[in-house]
Short mmCIF file of C-alpha atoms and ligand atoms in Angstrom, two decimals:
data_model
loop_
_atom_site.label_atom_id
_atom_site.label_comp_id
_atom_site.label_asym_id
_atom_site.label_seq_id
_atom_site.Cartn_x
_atom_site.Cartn_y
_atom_site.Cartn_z
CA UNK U 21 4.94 -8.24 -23.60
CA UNK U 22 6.50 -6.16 -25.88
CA UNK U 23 9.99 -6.79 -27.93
CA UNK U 24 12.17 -4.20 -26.39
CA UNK U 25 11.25 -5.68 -22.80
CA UNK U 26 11.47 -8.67 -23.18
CA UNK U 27 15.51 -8.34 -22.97
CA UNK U 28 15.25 -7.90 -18.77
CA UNK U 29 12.65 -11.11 -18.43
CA UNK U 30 14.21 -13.70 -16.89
CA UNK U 31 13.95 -17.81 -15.78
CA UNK U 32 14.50 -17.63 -12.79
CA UNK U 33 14.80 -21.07 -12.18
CA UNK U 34 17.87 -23.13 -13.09
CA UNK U 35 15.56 -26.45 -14.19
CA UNK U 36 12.21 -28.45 -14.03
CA UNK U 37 9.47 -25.20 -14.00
CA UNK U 38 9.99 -21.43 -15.49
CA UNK U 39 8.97 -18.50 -13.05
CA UNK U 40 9.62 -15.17 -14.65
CA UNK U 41 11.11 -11.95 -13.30
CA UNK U 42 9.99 -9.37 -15.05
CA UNK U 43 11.51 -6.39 -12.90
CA UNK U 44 9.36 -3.39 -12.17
CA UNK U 45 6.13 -2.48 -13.73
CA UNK U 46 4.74 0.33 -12.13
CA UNK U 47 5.97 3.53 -11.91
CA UNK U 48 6.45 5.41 -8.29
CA UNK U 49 3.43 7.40 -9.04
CA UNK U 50 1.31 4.34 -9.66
CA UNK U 51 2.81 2.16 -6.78
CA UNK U 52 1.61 5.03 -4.53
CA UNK U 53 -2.11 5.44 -6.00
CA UNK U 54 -2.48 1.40 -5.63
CA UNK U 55 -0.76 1.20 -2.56
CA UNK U 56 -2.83 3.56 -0.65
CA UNK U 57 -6.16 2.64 -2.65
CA UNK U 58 -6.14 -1.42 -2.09
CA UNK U 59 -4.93 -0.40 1.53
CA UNK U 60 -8.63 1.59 1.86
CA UNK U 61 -10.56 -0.59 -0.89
CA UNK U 62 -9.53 -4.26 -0.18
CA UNK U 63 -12.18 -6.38 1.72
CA UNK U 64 -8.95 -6.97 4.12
CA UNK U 65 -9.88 -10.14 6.65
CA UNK U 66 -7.57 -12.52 8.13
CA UNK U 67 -6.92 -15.64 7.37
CA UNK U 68 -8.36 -19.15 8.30
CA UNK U 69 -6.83 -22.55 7.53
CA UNK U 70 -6.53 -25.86 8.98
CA UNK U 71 -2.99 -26.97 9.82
CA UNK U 72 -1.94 -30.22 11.15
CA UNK U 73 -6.02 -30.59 11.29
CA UNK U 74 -6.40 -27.30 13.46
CA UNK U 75 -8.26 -24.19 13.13
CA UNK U 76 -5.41 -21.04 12.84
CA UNK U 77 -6.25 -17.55 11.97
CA UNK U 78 -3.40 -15.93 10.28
CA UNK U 79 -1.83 -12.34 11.28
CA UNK U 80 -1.37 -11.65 7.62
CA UNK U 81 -4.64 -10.34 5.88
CA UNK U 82 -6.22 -11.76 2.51
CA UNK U 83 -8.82 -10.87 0.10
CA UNK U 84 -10.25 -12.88 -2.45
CA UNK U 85 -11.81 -11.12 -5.93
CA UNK U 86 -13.21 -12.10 -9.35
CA UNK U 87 -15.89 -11.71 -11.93
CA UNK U 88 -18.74 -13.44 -9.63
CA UNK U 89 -18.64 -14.42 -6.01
CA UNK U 90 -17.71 -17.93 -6.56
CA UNK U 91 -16.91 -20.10 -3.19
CA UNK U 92 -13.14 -21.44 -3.64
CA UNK U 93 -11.26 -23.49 -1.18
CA UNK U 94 -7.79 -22.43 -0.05
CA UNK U 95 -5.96 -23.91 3.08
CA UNK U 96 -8.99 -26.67 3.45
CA UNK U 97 -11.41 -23.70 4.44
CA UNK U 98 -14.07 -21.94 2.06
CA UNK U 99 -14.36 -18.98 1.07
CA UNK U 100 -16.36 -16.66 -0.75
CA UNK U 101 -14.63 -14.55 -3.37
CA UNK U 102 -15.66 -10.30 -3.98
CA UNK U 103 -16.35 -8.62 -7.16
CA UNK U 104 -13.61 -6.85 -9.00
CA UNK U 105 -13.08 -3.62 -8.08
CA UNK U 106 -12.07 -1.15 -10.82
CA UNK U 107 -8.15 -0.67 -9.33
CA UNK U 108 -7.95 -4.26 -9.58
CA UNK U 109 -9.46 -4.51 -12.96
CA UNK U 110 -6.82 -1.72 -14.25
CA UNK U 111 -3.93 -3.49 -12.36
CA UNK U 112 -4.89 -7.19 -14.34
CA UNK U 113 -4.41 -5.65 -17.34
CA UNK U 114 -1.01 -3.72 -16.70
CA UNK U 115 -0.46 -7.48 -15.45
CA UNK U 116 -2.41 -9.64 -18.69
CA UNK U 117 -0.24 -7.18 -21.19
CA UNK U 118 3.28 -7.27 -19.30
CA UNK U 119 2.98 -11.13 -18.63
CA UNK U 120 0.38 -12.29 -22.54
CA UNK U 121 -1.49 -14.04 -20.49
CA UNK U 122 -5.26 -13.78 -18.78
CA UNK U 123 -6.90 -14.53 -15.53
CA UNK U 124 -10.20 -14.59 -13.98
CA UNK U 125 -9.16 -14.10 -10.16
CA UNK U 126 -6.57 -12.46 -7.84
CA UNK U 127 -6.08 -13.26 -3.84
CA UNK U 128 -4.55 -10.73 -2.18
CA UNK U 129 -2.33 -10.79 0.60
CA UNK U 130 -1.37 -7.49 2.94
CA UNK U 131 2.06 -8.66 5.72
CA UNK U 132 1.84 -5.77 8.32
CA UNK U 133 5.66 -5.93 8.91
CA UNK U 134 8.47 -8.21 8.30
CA UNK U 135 7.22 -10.67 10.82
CA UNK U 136 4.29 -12.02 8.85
CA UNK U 137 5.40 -14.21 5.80
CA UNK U 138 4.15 -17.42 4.20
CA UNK U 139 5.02 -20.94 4.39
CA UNK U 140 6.35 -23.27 2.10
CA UNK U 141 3.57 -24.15 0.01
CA UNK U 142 2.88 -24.84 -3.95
CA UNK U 143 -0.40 -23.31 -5.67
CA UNK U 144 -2.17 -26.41 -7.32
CA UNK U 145 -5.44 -26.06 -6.03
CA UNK U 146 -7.91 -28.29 -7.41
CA UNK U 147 -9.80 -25.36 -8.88
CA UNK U 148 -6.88 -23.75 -10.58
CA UNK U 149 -6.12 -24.19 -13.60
CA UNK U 150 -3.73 -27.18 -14.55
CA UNK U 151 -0.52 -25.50 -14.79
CA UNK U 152 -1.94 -21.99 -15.42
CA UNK U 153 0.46 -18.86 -15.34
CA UNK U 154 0.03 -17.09 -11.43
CA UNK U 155 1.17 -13.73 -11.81
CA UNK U 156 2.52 -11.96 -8.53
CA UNK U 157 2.53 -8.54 -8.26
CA UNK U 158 3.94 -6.62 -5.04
CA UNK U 159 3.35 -2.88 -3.87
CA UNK U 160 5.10 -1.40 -0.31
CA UNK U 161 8.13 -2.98 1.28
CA UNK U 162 10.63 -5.12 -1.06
CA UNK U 163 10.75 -9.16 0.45
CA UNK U 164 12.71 -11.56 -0.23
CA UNK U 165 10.64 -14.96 -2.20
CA UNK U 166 12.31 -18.24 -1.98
CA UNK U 167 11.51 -21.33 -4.26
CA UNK U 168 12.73 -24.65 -2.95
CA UNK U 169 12.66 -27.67 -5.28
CA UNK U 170 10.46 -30.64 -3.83
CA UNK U 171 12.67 -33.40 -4.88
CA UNK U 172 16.34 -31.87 -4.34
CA UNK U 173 15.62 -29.38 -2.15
CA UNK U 174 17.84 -26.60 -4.09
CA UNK U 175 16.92 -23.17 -3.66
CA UNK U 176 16.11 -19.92 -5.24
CA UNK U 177 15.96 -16.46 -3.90
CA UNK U 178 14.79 -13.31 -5.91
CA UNK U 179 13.88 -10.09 -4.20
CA UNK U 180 10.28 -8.76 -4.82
CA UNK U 181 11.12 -5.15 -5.55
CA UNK U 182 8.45 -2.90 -5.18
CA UNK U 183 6.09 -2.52 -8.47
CA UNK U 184 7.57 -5.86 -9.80
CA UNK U 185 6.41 -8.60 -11.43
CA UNK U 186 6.87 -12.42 -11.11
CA UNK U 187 5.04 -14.77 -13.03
CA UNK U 188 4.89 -18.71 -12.13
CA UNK U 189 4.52 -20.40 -14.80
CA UNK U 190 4.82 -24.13 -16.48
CA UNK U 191 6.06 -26.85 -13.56
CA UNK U 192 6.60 -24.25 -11.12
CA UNK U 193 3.98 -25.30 -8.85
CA UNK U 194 4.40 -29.06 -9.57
CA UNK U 195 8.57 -29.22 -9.19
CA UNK U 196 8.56 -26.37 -7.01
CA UNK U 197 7.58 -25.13 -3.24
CA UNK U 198 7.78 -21.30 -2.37
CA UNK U 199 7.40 -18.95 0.84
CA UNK U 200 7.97 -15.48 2.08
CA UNK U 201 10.56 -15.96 4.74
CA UNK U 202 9.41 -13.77 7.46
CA UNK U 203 12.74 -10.99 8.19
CA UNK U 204 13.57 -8.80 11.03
CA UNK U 205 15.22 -6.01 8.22
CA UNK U 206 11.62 -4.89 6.80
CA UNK U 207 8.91 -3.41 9.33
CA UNK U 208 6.29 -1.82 6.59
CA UNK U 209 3.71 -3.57 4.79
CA UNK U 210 3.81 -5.11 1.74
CA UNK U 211 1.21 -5.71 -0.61
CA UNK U 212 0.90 -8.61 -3.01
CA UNK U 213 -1.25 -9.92 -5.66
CA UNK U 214 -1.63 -12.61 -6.96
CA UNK U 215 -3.60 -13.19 -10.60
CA UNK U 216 -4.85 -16.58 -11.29
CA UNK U 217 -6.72 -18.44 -13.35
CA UNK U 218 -9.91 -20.67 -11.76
CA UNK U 219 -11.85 -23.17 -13.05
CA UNK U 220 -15.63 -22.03 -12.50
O1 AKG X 1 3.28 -12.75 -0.99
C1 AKG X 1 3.81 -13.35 -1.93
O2 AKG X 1 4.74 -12.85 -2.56
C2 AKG X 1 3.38 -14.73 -2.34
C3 AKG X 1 2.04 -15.16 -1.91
C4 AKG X 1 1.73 -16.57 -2.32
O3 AKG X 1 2.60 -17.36 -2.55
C5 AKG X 1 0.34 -16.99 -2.46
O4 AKG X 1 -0.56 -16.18 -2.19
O5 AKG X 1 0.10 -18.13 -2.83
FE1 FE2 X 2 1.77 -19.15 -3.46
#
């Protein structure tokens, strides 16, 4: 992070975590190039995860990459993670500079259209590092993110722009629940990564 851009960061949050909008980070040019090469590269498979203590397989696609092929568990199933490829490797440190921080993995996430989103969920795996910046970056169609807070239940919305950058940090995932609504208004895919630190 640099001084003169650090002016449009922003908290998004109004108390008890700090998730930073950092507005957009890649260029047209660039958001094109990664678009279309994760869309080709990316190990793309779709989800598994036990909910309510059953098996579902997710519309939405995911990916899973780092330095070795370390087995992580995400939605009670495991997984095996890929190698970095060298888009990805460029992209973390756009990401490590804009956001003076590091990471060591990146899950990936591809919604076909507006109708696949995430649910309300908080990213404190037991592998992850103890309050450890996540840094989410998002290519193709602009979302809308949500944050609810777990005790209060007020909300947050920020748009996901495409090429911007959001970055999780400090009590965000302990004060904090977030989701992709799902929307009728967007039917393109969206790309989004997140960074992330693991415990190995
Ligand atoms: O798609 C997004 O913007 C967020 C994804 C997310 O929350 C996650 O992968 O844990
Ligand atoms: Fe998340």
């Amino acid at each position: 992070m640099d001084l003169f851009s650090s002016e449009k960061i922003k908290n998004i949050l109004p108390f008890d975590g700090v998730t930073n909008y950092h507005g957009i980070v890649l260029n047209n040019e660039q958001c094109n190039f990664y678009y279309n090469e994760l869309m080709q590269k990316i190990k793309w498979k779709n989800d598994e995860a036990i909910i309510f203590g059953k098996r579902i397989i997710t519309k939405r696609k995911v990916a899973w990459y780092g330095e070795s092929e370390y087995s992580y568990t995400y939605s009670k199933v495991t997984k095996k993670a890929n190698i970095w490829i060298p888009e990805l490797l460029e992209l973390k440190a756009i990401v490590e500079k804009e956001s003076n921080e590091n990471y060591n993995s990146c899950l990936l996430n591809l919604y076909h259209s507006g109708d696949e989103g995430m649910a309300y969920h908080s990213d404190g795996e037991k592998m992850m590092k103890k309050d450890g910046a996540i840094a989410s970056l998002s290519l193709g169609a602009e979302r809308k993110f949500s944050f609810k807070h777990k005790k209060n239940k007020q909300r947050v919305d920020v748009i996901l722009e495409r090429g911007s950058l959001l970055v999780m940090k400090e009590g965000t995932q302990t004060n904090w629940l977030h989701r992709l609504p799902p929307t009728r208004k967007v039917n393109s895919p969206r790309i989004n990564l997140t960074f992330r630190t693991i415990e190995l």
